[in-house]
Coordinates of C-alpha atoms in Angstrom, one line a residue:
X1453 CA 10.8 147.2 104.5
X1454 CA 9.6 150.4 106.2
X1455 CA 11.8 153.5 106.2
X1456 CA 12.1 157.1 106.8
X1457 CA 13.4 160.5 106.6
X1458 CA 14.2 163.4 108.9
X1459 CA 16.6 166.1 110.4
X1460 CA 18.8 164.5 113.0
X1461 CA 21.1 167.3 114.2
X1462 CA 21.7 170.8 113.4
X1463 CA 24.1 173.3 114.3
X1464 CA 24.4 177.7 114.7
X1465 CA 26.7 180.4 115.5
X1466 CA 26.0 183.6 116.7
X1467 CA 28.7 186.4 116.8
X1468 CA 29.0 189.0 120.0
X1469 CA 30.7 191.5 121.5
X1470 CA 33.0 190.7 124.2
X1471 CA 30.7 192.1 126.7
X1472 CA 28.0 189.9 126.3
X1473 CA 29.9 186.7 125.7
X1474 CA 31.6 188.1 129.4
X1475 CA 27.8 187.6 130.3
X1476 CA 27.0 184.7 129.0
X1477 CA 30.0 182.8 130.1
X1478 CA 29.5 184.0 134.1
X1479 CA 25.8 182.7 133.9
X1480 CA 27.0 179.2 132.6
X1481 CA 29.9 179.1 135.1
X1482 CA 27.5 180.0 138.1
X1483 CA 24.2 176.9 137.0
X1484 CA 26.8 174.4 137.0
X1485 CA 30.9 174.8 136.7
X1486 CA 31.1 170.5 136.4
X1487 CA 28.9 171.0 133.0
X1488 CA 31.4 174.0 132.1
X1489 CA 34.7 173.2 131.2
X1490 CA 37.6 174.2 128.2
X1491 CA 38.3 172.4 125.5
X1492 CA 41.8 171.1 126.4
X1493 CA 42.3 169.2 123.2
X1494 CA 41.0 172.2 121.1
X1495 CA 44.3 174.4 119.6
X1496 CA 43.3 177.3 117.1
X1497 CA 45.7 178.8 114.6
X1498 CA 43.9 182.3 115.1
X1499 CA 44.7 181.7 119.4
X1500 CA 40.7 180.9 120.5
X1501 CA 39.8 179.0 123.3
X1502 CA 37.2 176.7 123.8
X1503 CA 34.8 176.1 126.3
X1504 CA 32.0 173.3 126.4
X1505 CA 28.6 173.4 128.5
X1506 CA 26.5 170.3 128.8
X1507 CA 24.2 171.9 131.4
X1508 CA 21.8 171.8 128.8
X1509 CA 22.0 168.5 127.5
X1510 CA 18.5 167.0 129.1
X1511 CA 17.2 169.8 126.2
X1512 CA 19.7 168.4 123.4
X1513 CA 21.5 171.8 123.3
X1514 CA 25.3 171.7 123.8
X1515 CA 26.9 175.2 123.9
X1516 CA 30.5 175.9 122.7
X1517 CA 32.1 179.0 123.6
X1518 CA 35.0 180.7 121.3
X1519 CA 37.1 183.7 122.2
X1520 CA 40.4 184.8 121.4
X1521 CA 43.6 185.0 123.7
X1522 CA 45.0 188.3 124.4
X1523 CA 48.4 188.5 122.0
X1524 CA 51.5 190.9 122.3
X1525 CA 51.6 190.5 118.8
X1526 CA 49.5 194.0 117.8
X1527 CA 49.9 192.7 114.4
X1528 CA 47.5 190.0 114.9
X1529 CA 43.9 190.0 113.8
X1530 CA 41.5 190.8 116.2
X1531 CA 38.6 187.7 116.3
X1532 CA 35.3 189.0 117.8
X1533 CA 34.0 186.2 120.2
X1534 CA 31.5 183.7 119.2
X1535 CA 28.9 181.0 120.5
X1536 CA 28.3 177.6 118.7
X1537 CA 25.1 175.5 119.5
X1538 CA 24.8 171.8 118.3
X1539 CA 21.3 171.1 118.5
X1540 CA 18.8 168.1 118.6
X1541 CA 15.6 169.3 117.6
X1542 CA 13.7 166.6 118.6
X1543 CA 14.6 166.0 121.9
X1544 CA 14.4 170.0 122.6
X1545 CA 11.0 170.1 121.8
X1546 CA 10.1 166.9 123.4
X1547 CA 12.1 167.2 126.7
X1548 CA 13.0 163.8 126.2
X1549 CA 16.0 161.9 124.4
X1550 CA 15.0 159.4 121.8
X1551 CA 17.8 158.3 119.8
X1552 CA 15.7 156.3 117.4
X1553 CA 13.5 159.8 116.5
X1554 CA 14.2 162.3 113.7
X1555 CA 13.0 165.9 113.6
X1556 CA 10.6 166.5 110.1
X1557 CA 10.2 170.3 109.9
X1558 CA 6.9 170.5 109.9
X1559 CA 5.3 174.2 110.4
X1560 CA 4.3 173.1 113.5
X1561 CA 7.3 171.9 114.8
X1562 CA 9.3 174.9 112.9
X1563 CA 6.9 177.3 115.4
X1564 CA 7.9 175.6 117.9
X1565 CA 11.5 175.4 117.7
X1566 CA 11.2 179.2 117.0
X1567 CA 9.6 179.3 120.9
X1568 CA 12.0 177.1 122.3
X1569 CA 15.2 177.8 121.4
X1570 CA 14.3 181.7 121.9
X1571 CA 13.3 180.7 125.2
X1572 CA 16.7 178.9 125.9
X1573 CA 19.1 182.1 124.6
X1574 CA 17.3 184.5 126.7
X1575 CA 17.8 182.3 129.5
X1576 CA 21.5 182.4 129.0
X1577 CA 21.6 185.9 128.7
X1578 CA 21.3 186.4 124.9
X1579 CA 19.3 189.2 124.0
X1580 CA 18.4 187.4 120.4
X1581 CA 15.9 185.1 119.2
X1582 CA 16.5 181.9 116.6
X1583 CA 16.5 183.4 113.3
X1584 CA 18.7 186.0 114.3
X1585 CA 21.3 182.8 114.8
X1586 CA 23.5 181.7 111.7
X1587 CA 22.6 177.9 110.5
X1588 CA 26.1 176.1 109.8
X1589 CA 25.5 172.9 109.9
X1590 CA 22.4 170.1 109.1
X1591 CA 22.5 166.2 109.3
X1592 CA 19.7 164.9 106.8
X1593 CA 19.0 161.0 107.1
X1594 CA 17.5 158.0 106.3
X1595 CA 16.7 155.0 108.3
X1596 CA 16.0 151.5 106.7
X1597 CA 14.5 149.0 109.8
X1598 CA 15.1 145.4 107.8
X1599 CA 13.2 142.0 108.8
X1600 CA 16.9 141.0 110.0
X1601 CA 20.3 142.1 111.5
X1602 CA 21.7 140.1 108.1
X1603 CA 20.3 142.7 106.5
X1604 CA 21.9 145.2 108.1
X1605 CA 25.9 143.8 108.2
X1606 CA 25.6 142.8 104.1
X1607 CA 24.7 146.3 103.6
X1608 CA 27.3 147.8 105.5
X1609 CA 29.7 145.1 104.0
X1610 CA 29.0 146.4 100.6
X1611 CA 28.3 149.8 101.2
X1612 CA 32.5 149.8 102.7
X1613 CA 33.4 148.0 99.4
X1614 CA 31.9 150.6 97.3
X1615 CA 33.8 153.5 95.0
X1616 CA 33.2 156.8 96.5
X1617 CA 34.0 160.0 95.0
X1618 CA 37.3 161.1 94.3
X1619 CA 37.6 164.2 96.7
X1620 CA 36.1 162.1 99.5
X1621 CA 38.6 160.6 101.8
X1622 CA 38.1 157.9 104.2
X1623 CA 37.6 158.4 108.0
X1624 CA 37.6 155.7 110.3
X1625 CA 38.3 155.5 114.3
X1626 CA 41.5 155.0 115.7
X1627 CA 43.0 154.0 118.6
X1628 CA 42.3 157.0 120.8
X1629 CA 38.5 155.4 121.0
X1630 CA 37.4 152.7 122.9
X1631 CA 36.5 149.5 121.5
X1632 CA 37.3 151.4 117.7
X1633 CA 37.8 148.4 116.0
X1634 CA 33.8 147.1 116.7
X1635 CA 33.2 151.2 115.7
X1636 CA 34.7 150.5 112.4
X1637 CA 32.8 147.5 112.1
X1638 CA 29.4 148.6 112.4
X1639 CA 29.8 152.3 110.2
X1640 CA 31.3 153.7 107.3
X1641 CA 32.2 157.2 107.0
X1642 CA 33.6 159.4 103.9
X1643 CA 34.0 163.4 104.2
X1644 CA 35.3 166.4 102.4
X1645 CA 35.5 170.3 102.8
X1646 CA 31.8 170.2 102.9
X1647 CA 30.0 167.0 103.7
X1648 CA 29.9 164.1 105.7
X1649 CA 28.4 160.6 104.9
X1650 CA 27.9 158.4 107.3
X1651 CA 26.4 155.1 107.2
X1652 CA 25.8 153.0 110.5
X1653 CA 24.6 150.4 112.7
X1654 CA 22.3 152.5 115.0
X1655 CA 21.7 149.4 117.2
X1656 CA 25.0 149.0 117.9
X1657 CA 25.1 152.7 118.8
X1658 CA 22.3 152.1 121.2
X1659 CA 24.1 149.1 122.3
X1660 CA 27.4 151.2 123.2
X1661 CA 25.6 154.0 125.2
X1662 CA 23.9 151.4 126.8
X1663 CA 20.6 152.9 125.3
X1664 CA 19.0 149.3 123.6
X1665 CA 15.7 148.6 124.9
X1666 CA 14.5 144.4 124.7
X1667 CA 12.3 145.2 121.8
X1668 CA 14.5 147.5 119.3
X1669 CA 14.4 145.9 115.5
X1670 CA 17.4 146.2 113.6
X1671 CA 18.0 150.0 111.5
X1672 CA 20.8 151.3 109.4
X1673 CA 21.3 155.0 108.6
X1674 CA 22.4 157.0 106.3
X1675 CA 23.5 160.2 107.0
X1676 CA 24.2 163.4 105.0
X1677 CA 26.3 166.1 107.0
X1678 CA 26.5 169.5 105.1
X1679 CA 27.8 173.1 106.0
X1680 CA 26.0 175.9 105.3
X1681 CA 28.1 176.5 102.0
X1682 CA 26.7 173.1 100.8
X1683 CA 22.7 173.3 101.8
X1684 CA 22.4 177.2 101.2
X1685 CA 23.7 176.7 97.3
X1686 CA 20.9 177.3 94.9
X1687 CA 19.0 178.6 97.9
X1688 CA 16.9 181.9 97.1
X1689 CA 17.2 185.1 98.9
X1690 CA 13.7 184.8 100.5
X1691 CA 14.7 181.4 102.0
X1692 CA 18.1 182.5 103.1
X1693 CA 16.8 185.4 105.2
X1694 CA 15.0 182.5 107.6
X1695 CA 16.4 179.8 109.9
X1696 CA 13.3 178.0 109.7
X1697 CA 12.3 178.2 105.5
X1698 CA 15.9 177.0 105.1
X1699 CA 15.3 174.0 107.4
X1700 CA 11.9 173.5 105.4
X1701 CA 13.4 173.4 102.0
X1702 CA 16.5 170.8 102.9
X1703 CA 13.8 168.9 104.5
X1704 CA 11.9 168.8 101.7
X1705 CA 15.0 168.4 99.9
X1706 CA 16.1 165.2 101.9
X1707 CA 15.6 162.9 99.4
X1708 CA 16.8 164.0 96.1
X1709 CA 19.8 164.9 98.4
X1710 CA 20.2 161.8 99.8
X1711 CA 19.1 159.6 97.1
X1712 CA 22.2 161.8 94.9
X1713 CA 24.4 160.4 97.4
X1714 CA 23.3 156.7 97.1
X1715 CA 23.4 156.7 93.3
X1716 CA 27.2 158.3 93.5
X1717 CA 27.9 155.3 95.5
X1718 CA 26.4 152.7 93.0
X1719 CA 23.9 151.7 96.0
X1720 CA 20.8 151.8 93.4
X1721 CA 22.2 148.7 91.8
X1722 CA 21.4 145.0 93.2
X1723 CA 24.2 143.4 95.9
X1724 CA 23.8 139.7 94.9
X1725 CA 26.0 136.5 96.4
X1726 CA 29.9 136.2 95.5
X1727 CA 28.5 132.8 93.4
X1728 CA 25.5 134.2 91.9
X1729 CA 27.6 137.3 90.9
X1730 CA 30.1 134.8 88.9
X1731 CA 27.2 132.9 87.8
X1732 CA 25.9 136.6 86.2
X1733 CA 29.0 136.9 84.5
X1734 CA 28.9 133.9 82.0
X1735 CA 26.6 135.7 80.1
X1736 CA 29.0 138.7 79.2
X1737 CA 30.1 138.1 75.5
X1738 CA 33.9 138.7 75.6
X1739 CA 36.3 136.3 77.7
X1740 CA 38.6 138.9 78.4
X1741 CA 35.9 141.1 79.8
X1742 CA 34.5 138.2 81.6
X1743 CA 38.1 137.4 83.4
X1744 CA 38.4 140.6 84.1
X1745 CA 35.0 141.2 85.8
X1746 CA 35.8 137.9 88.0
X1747 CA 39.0 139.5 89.3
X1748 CA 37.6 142.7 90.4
X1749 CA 34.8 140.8 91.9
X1750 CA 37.6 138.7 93.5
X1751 CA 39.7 141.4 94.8
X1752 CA 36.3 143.1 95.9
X1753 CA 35.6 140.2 98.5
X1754 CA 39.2 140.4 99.8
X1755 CA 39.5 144.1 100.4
X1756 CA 37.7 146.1 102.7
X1757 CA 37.5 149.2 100.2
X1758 CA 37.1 149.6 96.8
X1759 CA 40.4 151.6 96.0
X1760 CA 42.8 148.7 97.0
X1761 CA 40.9 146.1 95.3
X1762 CA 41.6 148.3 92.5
X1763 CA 45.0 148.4 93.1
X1764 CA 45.1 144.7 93.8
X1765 CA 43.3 143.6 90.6
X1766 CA 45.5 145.9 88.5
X1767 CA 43.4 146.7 86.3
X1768 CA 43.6 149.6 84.0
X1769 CA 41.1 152.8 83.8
X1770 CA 39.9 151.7 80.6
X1771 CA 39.6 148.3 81.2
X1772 CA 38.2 149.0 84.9
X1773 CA 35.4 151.2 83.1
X1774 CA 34.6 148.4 80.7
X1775 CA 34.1 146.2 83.7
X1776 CA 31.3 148.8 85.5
X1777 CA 29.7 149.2 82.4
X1778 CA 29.0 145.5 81.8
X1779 CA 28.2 145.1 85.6
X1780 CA 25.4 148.2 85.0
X1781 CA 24.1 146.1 82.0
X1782 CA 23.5 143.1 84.2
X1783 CA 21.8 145.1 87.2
X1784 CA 24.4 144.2 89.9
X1785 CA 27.2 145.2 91.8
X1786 CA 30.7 143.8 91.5
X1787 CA 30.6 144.5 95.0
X1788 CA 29.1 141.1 96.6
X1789 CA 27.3 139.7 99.7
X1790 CA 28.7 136.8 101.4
X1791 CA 27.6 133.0 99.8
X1792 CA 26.9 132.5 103.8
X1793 CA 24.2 135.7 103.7
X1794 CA 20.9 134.6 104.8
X1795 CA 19.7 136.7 101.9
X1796 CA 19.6 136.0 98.4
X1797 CA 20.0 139.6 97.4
X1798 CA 20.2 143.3 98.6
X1799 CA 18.7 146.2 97.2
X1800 CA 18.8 149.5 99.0
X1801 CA 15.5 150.6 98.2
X1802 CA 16.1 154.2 97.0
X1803 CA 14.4 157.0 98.6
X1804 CA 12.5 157.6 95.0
X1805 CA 11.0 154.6 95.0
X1806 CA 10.0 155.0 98.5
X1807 CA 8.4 158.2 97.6
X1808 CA 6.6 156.6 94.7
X1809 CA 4.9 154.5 97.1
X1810 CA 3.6 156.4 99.2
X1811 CA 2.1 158.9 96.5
X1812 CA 0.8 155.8 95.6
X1813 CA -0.9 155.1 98.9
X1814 CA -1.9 158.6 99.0
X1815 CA -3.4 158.4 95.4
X1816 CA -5.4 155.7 97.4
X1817 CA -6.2 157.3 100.0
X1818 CA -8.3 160.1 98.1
X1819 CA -10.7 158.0 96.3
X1820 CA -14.5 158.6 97.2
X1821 CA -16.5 156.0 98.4
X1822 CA -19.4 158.0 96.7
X1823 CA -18.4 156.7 93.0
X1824 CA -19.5 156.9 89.0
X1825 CA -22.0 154.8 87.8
X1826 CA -20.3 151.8 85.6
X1827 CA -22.0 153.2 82.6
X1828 CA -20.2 156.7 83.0
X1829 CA -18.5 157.5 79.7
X1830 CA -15.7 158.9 82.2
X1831 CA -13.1 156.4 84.1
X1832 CA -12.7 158.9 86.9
X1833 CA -13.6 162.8 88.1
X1834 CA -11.6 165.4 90.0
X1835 CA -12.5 168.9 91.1
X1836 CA -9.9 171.5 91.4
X1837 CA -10.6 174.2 93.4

């Protein structure tokens, strides 16, 4: 199964005085006041407003505006004005929207996001370049494209069913979106303070925006969402001070980062069938361990999410971490794919083991055709330079 890794989204702020927000604001009003609008669900404790400009959206820049509303109160803190930018690299620096494509912070590519987005603030009246804007925000992800859309629903069946760390809560859509039930259906999305993780039918999303060509295969994401307190931690000094070596090390970061995440999800474990997974469990020693694994495995294919078929099973913490240790020492999940599943079994190959592979295929890449003789008393030669 192929898959791959990339930048998705990123975000930036950029403080300014009042006079050259004053600026920026008229320019964006005057290209096109339809792609200019405020936020009217937006409501600030500090008193900002929010604006919104899609003029820009062909370019995969959306601006948001922030300033605050003149108070009475003299008490009140003052808020200097700032600009937001959320930001799809790829499709800036290709003129051209391709959901399916990720951006991979290449130097080349770095360069030229320097150019572009520089080109795009002095065109809105900013008198800055990129790295003098403030990263806050950068979606990491991977994308599995499976032989089958069975593939893809097992997965996010047991992927929902799966403990998630404790400060992580559970976000899901609610009524105020259309069709949110299907939403909920097709992704799976924890978050705390810092991070959002986000797993997803991205043909389904293409189906929604109406965006699904004839020929699109099936993909699932993941996706790691971290503010700049998250992916600047352990950061050097050096890196800090640039926009585009910070977007080079997360890159080449993306994996151990992601993979972190699918490990504190149990997702490096095998998802077998609900009767292969009681099958699995006769060969556990103790009966009472052996009951017990078959009720949390029970509870697990009721429930949609791990922390009720907890509560359902009634298990107790020691008991319960009895149970995960036995199901680690036969290689599977508790959590379970349906006996229907056109697939035997599901394993989410980790990004490791992905990148084992291909420093395999690299490795093979690099051999000479020009070789030893057979009777060399040396199996193989490399020069260093």
């Amino acid at each position: 199964m192929d898959s791959r890794y990339g930048i998705h989204t990123i975000e930036l702020f950029h403080r300014v005085s009042k006079k050259d927000f004053n600026k920026v604001f008229q320019h964006l009003k005057s290209v096109n006041s339809g792609s200019f609008y405020p936020d009217t669900t937006y409501h600030s404790e500090k008193g900002l407003t929010k604006y919104i400009c899609t003029s820009y959206c062909n370019q995969g820049v959306v601006l948001y505006l922030y300033q605050q509303v003149r108070s009475k109160n003299k008490t009140k803190k003052n808020h200097a004005p700032f600009i937001h930018f959320r930001l799809n690299p790829h499709t800036l620096l290709h003129e051209e929207y391709s959901p399916k494509k990720v951006f991979h912070a290449e130097d080349k590519q770095l360069k030229s996001l320097d150019k572009e987005m520089t080109k795009l603030l002095h065109k809105i009246g900013l008198n800055c370049n990129f790295e003098q804007l403030t990263l806050s925000r950068i979606d990491c992800c991977l994308d599995y494209f499976p032989d089958s859309q069975d593939w893809v629903d097992e997965a996010l069946r047991v992927v929902r069913r799966s403990p998630y760390m404790k400060k992580y809560e559970l976000c899901t859509f609610d009524k105020t979106f259309s069709n949110h039930k299907k939403k909920n259906a097709h992704s799976w999305r924890i978050c705390c303070k810092t991070t959002t993780l986000t797993v997803y039918d991205k043909t389904f999303q293409l189906m929604e925006e109406d965006l699904l060509e004839d020929y699109d295969a099936p993909m699932l994401r993941f996706e790691v969402s971290r503010s700049g307190a998250k992916f600047k931690r352990g950061l050097s000094e050096r890196v800090k001070g640039s926009n585009k070596k910070i977007l080079k090390t997360v890159m080449d970061e993306s994996e151990d980062t992601i993979h972190s995440y699918m490990e504190m999800l149990h997702a490096d474990l095998l998802f077998v069938r609900y009767s292969d997974c009681m099958a699995k469990i006769k060969a556990v020693k103790h009966a009472s361990t052996r009951k017990n694994m078959r009720l949390l495995v029970k509870k697990l294919s009721d429930c949609k999410c791990y922390a009720q078929a907890v509560k359902n099973s009634g298990l107790s913490e020691n008991k319960l971490r009895t149970v995960r240790k036995q199901f680690e020492k036969l290689g599977v999940q508790p959590v379970t794919m349906r006996d229907t599943a056109e697939i035997e079994e599901l394993k989410i190959l980790t990004v490791k083991e992905t990148a084992a592979l291909l420093k395999t295929t690299r490795q093979q890449v690099r051999i000479q055709p020009i070789t030893l003789k057979d009777k060399s008393e040396i199996e193989e030669l490399n020069f260093v330079l």
